[in-house]
CSV table of C-alpha atoms in Angstrom, one decimal:
chain,number,residue,atom,x,y,z
A,5,ASP,CA,-10.1,-20.1,-37.0
A,6,GLY,CA,-9.9,-20.5,-33.2
A,7,GLY,CA,-9.5,-17.4,-31.1
A,8,ILE,CA,-10.8,-14.9,-28.7
A,9,THR,CA,-13.2,-12.3,-30.0
A,10,GLN,CA,-13.9,-9.1,-28.2
A,11,SER,CA,-16.6,-6.6,-29.3
A,12,PRO,CA,-17.0,-3.8,-29.9
A,13,LYS,CA,-13.5,-2.4,-30.6
A,14,TYR,CA,-14.5,1.0,-29.5
A,15,LEU,CA,-17.2,2.0,-27.0
A,16,PHE,CA,-18.4,5.3,-25.6
A,17,ARG,CA,-20.3,5.5,-22.4
A,18,LYS,CA,-22.5,8.3,-21.2
A,19,GLU,CA,-22.6,9.3,-17.6
A,20,GLY,CA,-24.9,7.1,-15.6
A,21,GLN,CA,-25.0,4.4,-18.2
A,22,ASN,CA,-24.1,0.7,-17.9
A,23,VAL,CA,-22.3,-0.8,-20.9
A,24,THR,CA,-21.4,-4.4,-21.6
A,25,LEU,CA,-18.2,-5.6,-23.3
A,26,SER,CA,-18.4,-9.0,-25.1
A,27,CYS,CA,-15.8,-11.7,-25.0
A,28,GLU,CA,-16.3,-15.0,-26.8
A,29,GLN,CA,-13.8,-17.8,-27.3
A,30,ASN,CA,-13.9,-21.0,-29.4
A,31,LEU,CA,-10.7,-22.5,-28.1
A,32,ASN,CA,-12.6,-24.7,-25.5
A,33,HIS,CA,-10.6,-22.9,-22.8
A,34,ASP,CA,-11.8,-23.4,-19.2
A,35,ALA,CA,-10.5,-20.2,-17.6
A,36,MET,CA,-11.3,-16.6,-18.7
A,37,TYR,CA,-10.1,-13.3,-17.4
A,38,TRP,CA,-10.8,-9.6,-17.7
A,39,TYR,CA,-8.1,-7.0,-17.4
A,40,ARG,CA,-7.9,-3.3,-17.6
A,41,GLN,CA,-4.9,-1.4,-19.0
A,42,ASP,CA,-4.3,2.3,-18.4
A,43,PRO,CA,-1.6,4.2,-20.3
A,44,GLY,CA,1.9,3.4,-19.0
A,45,GLN,CA,0.6,0.8,-16.6
A,46,GLY,CA,0.5,-2.9,-16.4
A,47,LEU,CA,-2.6,-5.0,-16.8
A,48,ARG,CA,-4.8,-5.1,-13.7
A,49,LEU,CA,-7.2,-8.0,-13.1
A,50,ILE,CA,-10.9,-7.2,-12.8
A,51,TYR,CA,-12.6,-10.6,-12.7
A,52,TYR,CA,-11.8,-14.2,-13.6
A,53,SER,CA,-13.7,-17.4,-14.0
A,54,GLN,CA,-12.4,-21.0,-13.9
A,55,ILE,CA,-15.6,-22.8,-14.8
A,56,VAL,CA,-19.1,-22.1,-15.9
A,57,ASN,CA,-21.4,-20.4,-13.4
A,58,ASP,CA,-18.4,-19.5,-11.2
A,59,PHE,CA,-16.3,-16.3,-11.1
A,60,GLN,CA,-14.1,-14.4,-8.6
A,61,LYS,CA,-13.2,-10.8,-8.1
A,62,GLY,CA,-9.8,-9.6,-9.1
A,63,ASP,CA,-7.9,-6.7,-7.7
A,64,ILE,CA,-10.1,-3.9,-9.1
A,65,ALA,CA,-13.6,-5.4,-9.3
A,66,GLU,CA,-15.5,-2.4,-7.9
A,67,GLY,CA,-17.9,-0.9,-10.5
A,68,TYR,CA,-17.8,-4.0,-12.7
A,69,SER,CA,-19.9,-7.2,-13.0
A,70,VAL,CA,-19.5,-10.4,-15.0
A,71,SER,CA,-21.4,-13.6,-15.8
A,72,ARG,CA,-20.3,-17.0,-17.1
A,73,GLU,CA,-23.4,-18.8,-18.3
A,74,LYS,CA,-21.6,-20.6,-21.1
A,75,LYS,CA,-18.0,-21.9,-21.3
A,76,GLU,CA,-17.3,-19.8,-24.4
A,77,SER,CA,-18.7,-16.5,-23.2
A,78,PHE,CA,-17.6,-14.1,-20.4
A,79,PRO,CA,-19.2,-10.6,-20.8
A,80,LEU,CA,-18.1,-7.7,-18.6
A,81,THR,CA,-20.5,-4.9,-17.6
A,82,VAL,CA,-19.0,-1.6,-16.7
A,83,THR,CA,-21.6,0.0,-14.3
A,84,SER,CA,-22.3,3.6,-13.6
A,85,ALA,CA,-20.6,3.0,-10.2
A,86,GLN,CA,-17.2,2.9,-12.1
A,87,LYS,CA,-16.3,6.5,-12.0
A,88,ASN,CA,-13.2,6.3,-14.2
A,89,PRO,CA,-14.0,3.7,-16.9
A,90,THR,CA,-11.8,5.1,-19.7
A,91,ALA,CA,-9.3,2.4,-20.4
A,92,PHE,CA,-8.3,-0.5,-22.7
A,93,TYR,CA,-10.2,-3.7,-21.7
A,94,LEU,CA,-8.6,-7.0,-22.4
A,95,CYS,CA,-10.1,-10.5,-22.2
A,96,ALA,CA,-7.9,-13.5,-21.9
A,97,SER,CA,-8.3,-17.3,-21.6
A,98,HIS,CA,-6.2,-20.4,-21.1
A,99,ARG,CA,-6.7,-24.1,-21.3
A,100,GLY,CA,-6.4,-26.5,-18.4
A,101,THR,CA,-5.3,-25.6,-14.9
A,102,GLY,CA,-2.8,-23.2,-13.5
A,103,GLY,CA,0.5,-22.3,-15.1
A,104,GLN,CA,-0.8,-22.2,-18.6
A,105,PRO,CA,-0.1,-19.1,-20.8
A,106,GLN,CA,-3.0,-16.7,-21.2
A,107,HIS,CA,-4.0,-15.6,-24.7
A,108,PHE,CA,-5.6,-12.3,-25.3
A,109,GLY,CA,-8.4,-10.9,-27.5
A,110,ASP,CA,-7.9,-7.7,-29.5
A,111,GLY,CA,-9.4,-5.6,-26.7
A,112,THR,CA,-12.1,-2.9,-26.4
A,113,ARG,CA,-11.3,0.7,-25.9
A,114,LEU,CA,-13.9,2.4,-23.7
A,115,SER,CA,-14.2,6.2,-23.4
A,116,ILE,CA,-16.5,8.6,-21.6
A,117,LEU,CA,-18.7,10.9,-23.7
B,15,GLN,CA,1.8,-6.2,-2.2
B,16,LYS,CA,3.0,-8.6,-4.9
B,17,GLU,CA,4.8,-6.7,-7.7
B,18,VAL,CA,6.6,-7.2,-11.0
B,19,GLU,CA,9.1,-4.4,-11.8
B,20,GLN,CA,10.4,-3.5,-15.2
B,21,ASN,CA,12.4,-0.5,-16.4
B,22,SER,CA,10.0,1.6,-18.5
B,23,GLY,CA,12.7,2.5,-21.1
B,24,PRO,CA,12.9,3.3,-23.8
B,25,LEU,CA,15.6,0.8,-24.5
B,26,SER,CA,17.2,1.8,-27.7
B,27,VAL,CA,19.3,-0.7,-29.7
B,28,PRO,CA,20.7,-0.7,-33.2
B,29,GLU,CA,19.3,-3.2,-35.8
B,30,GLY,CA,21.1,-6.5,-35.5
B,31,ALA,CA,22.1,-6.1,-31.9
B,32,ILE,CA,21.0,-8.1,-28.9
B,33,ALA,CA,18.2,-6.4,-26.8
B,34,SER,CA,18.2,-7.4,-23.1
B,35,LEU,CA,15.0,-6.8,-21.2
B,36,ASN,CA,14.8,-7.4,-17.5
B,37,CYS,CA,12.2,-8.0,-14.8
B,38,THR,CA,12.2,-8.7,-11.1
B,39,TYR,CA,9.3,-10.1,-9.1
B,40,SER,CA,8.5,-10.0,-5.4
B,41,ASP,CA,6.4,-13.2,-4.9
B,42,ARG,CA,8.9,-16.0,-3.9
B,43,GLY,CA,6.2,-18.5,-4.6
B,44,SER,CA,5.8,-17.5,-8.3
B,45,GLN,CA,6.2,-20.6,-10.5
B,46,SER,CA,5.4,-19.4,-14.0
B,47,PHE,CA,6.7,-16.5,-16.0
B,48,PHE,CA,5.6,-15.0,-19.2
B,49,TRP,CA,6.8,-12.4,-21.7
B,50,TYR,CA,4.3,-10.6,-23.9
B,51,ARG,CA,4.9,-8.2,-26.8
B,52,GLN,CA,2.5,-5.3,-27.2
B,53,TYR,CA,2.5,-3.0,-30.2
B,54,SER,CA,1.0,0.4,-29.7
B,55,GLY,CA,-2.8,0.2,-29.6
B,56,LYS,CA,-2.8,-3.5,-29.8
B,57,SER,CA,-3.4,-6.4,-27.4
B,58,PRO,CA,-0.5,-8.4,-25.8
B,59,GLU,CA,0.9,-11.3,-27.7
B,60,LEU,CA,2.6,-14.2,-26.0
B,61,ILE,CA,6.3,-14.4,-26.9
B,62,MET,CA,7.8,-16.8,-24.3
B,63,PHE,CA,7.0,-18.6,-21.1
B,64,ILE,CA,9.4,-20.3,-18.6
B,65,TYR,CA,8.9,-22.3,-15.5
B,66,SER,CA,12.4,-23.7,-14.6
B,67,ASN,CA,15.6,-22.0,-13.7
B,68,GLY,CA,17.9,-21.5,-16.6
B,69,ASP,CA,17.5,-20.6,-20.2
B,70,LYS,CA,14.8,-21.4,-22.7
B,71,GLU,CA,15.3,-20.5,-26.4
B,72,ASP,CA,12.8,-20.1,-29.2
B,73,GLY,CA,14.2,-18.7,-32.5
B,74,ARG,CA,15.7,-15.3,-31.8
B,75,PHE,CA,14.2,-15.2,-28.3
B,76,THR,CA,15.8,-16.5,-25.1
B,77,ALA,CA,14.1,-16.3,-21.7
B,78,GLN,CA,16.2,-16.6,-18.6
B,79,LEU,CA,15.0,-17.4,-15.1
B,80,ASN,CA,16.8,-17.1,-11.8
B,81,LYS,CA,14.4,-17.9,-9.0
B,82,ALA,CA,17.0,-17.4,-6.2
B,83,SER,CA,17.4,-13.8,-7.4
B,84,GLN,CA,13.7,-13.5,-8.4
B,85,TYR,CA,14.8,-12.3,-11.8
B,86,VAL,CA,13.6,-13.0,-15.3
B,87,SER,CA,15.0,-11.7,-18.6
B,88,LEU,CA,14.3,-11.8,-22.3
B,89,LEU,CA,17.0,-11.6,-24.9
B,90,ILE,CA,16.2,-10.8,-28.5
B,91,ARG,CA,19.0,-11.6,-30.9
B,92,ASP,CA,19.5,-9.9,-34.2
B,93,SER,CA,17.0,-7.2,-33.3
B,94,GLN,CA,14.8,-5.9,-36.1
B,95,PRO,CA,12.8,-2.6,-36.4
B,96,SER,CA,9.7,-4.8,-36.2
B,97,ASP,CA,10.7,-5.8,-32.7
B,98,SER,CA,10.0,-2.2,-31.6
B,99,ALA,CA,7.2,-2.6,-29.1
B,100,THR,CA,6.5,-2.7,-25.3
B,101,TYR,CA,7.4,-5.9,-23.6
B,102,LEU,CA,5.4,-7.0,-20.6
B,103,CYS,CA,6.7,-9.4,-18.0
B,104,ALA,CA,4.2,-11.4,-16.0
B,105,ALA,CA,4.5,-13.7,-13.0
B,106,SER,CA,2.0,-16.2,-11.5
B,107,ILE,CA,0.8,-15.5,-8.0
B,108,SER,CA,1.4,-18.3,-5.6
B,109,GLY,CA,-1.8,-20.0,-4.6
B,110,GLY,CA,-3.7,-17.9,-7.1
B,111,TYR,CA,-4.7,-20.4,-9.8
B,112,ASN,CA,-3.0,-18.9,-12.7
B,113,LYS,CA,-3.6,-15.3,-11.6
B,114,LEU,CA,-0.9,-13.2,-13.1
B,115,ILE,CA,0.8,-10.0,-12.0
B,116,PHE,CA,2.0,-7.9,-14.9
B,117,GLY,CA,4.8,-5.3,-15.0
B,118,ALA,CA,4.2,-2.0,-16.6
B,119,GLY,CA,6.4,-3.0,-19.5
B,120,THR,CA,9.6,-1.9,-21.2
B,121,ARG,CA,9.5,0.0,-24.4
B,122,LEU,CA,12.0,-1.3,-26.9
B,123,ALA,CA,13.1,0.9,-29.9
B,124,VAL,CA,15.2,-0.8,-32.6
B,125,HIS,CA,16.7,1.8,-35.0
B,126,PRO,CA,18.1,1.0,-38.5
């Protein structure tokens, strides 16, 4: 079945540690996105990528990094510079160019130990 | 600052009634609008999208867009308890290659 797979579902980070969240899609979608959701708030864009080997910062990129080495993969690293990483992280993708609906993976819930 | 505003709710409606969810957006250049349903602890699921002024119907759902008033709404007919969720409204950012701005969501509670 085609879809967007995020792993792990739950992740715990120790202080000073970098952690990487995985996002893989087999929908042949060109564009991929990372969002962060905090309780009672809308989704905020962290990074997005339109094509392989290219990505742009979103509204809250500080403390995060990404790579896009393959069309189907867009991992997000939460670095130790992100002082408040506890949130629900969502990966999304869409086909084609602008205006297309984005579809989401199941999300990763990150907490501080 | 481009924004999408939604009433946080909860909007409480009896089973079988019409639920009306509303959203306003600040970016006059927004072209695409999306409604997502999010159950507690789950990821958003696309319900409807609309690009043109007027109504778009899909089953029990109708999306309405008024670009002059910068207003988007979602009507859910014959509401069911399974419709109880948070509904997120999103608008595309002008010149932003499908970058979306999301509202904080409206919580809908359908009671039997």
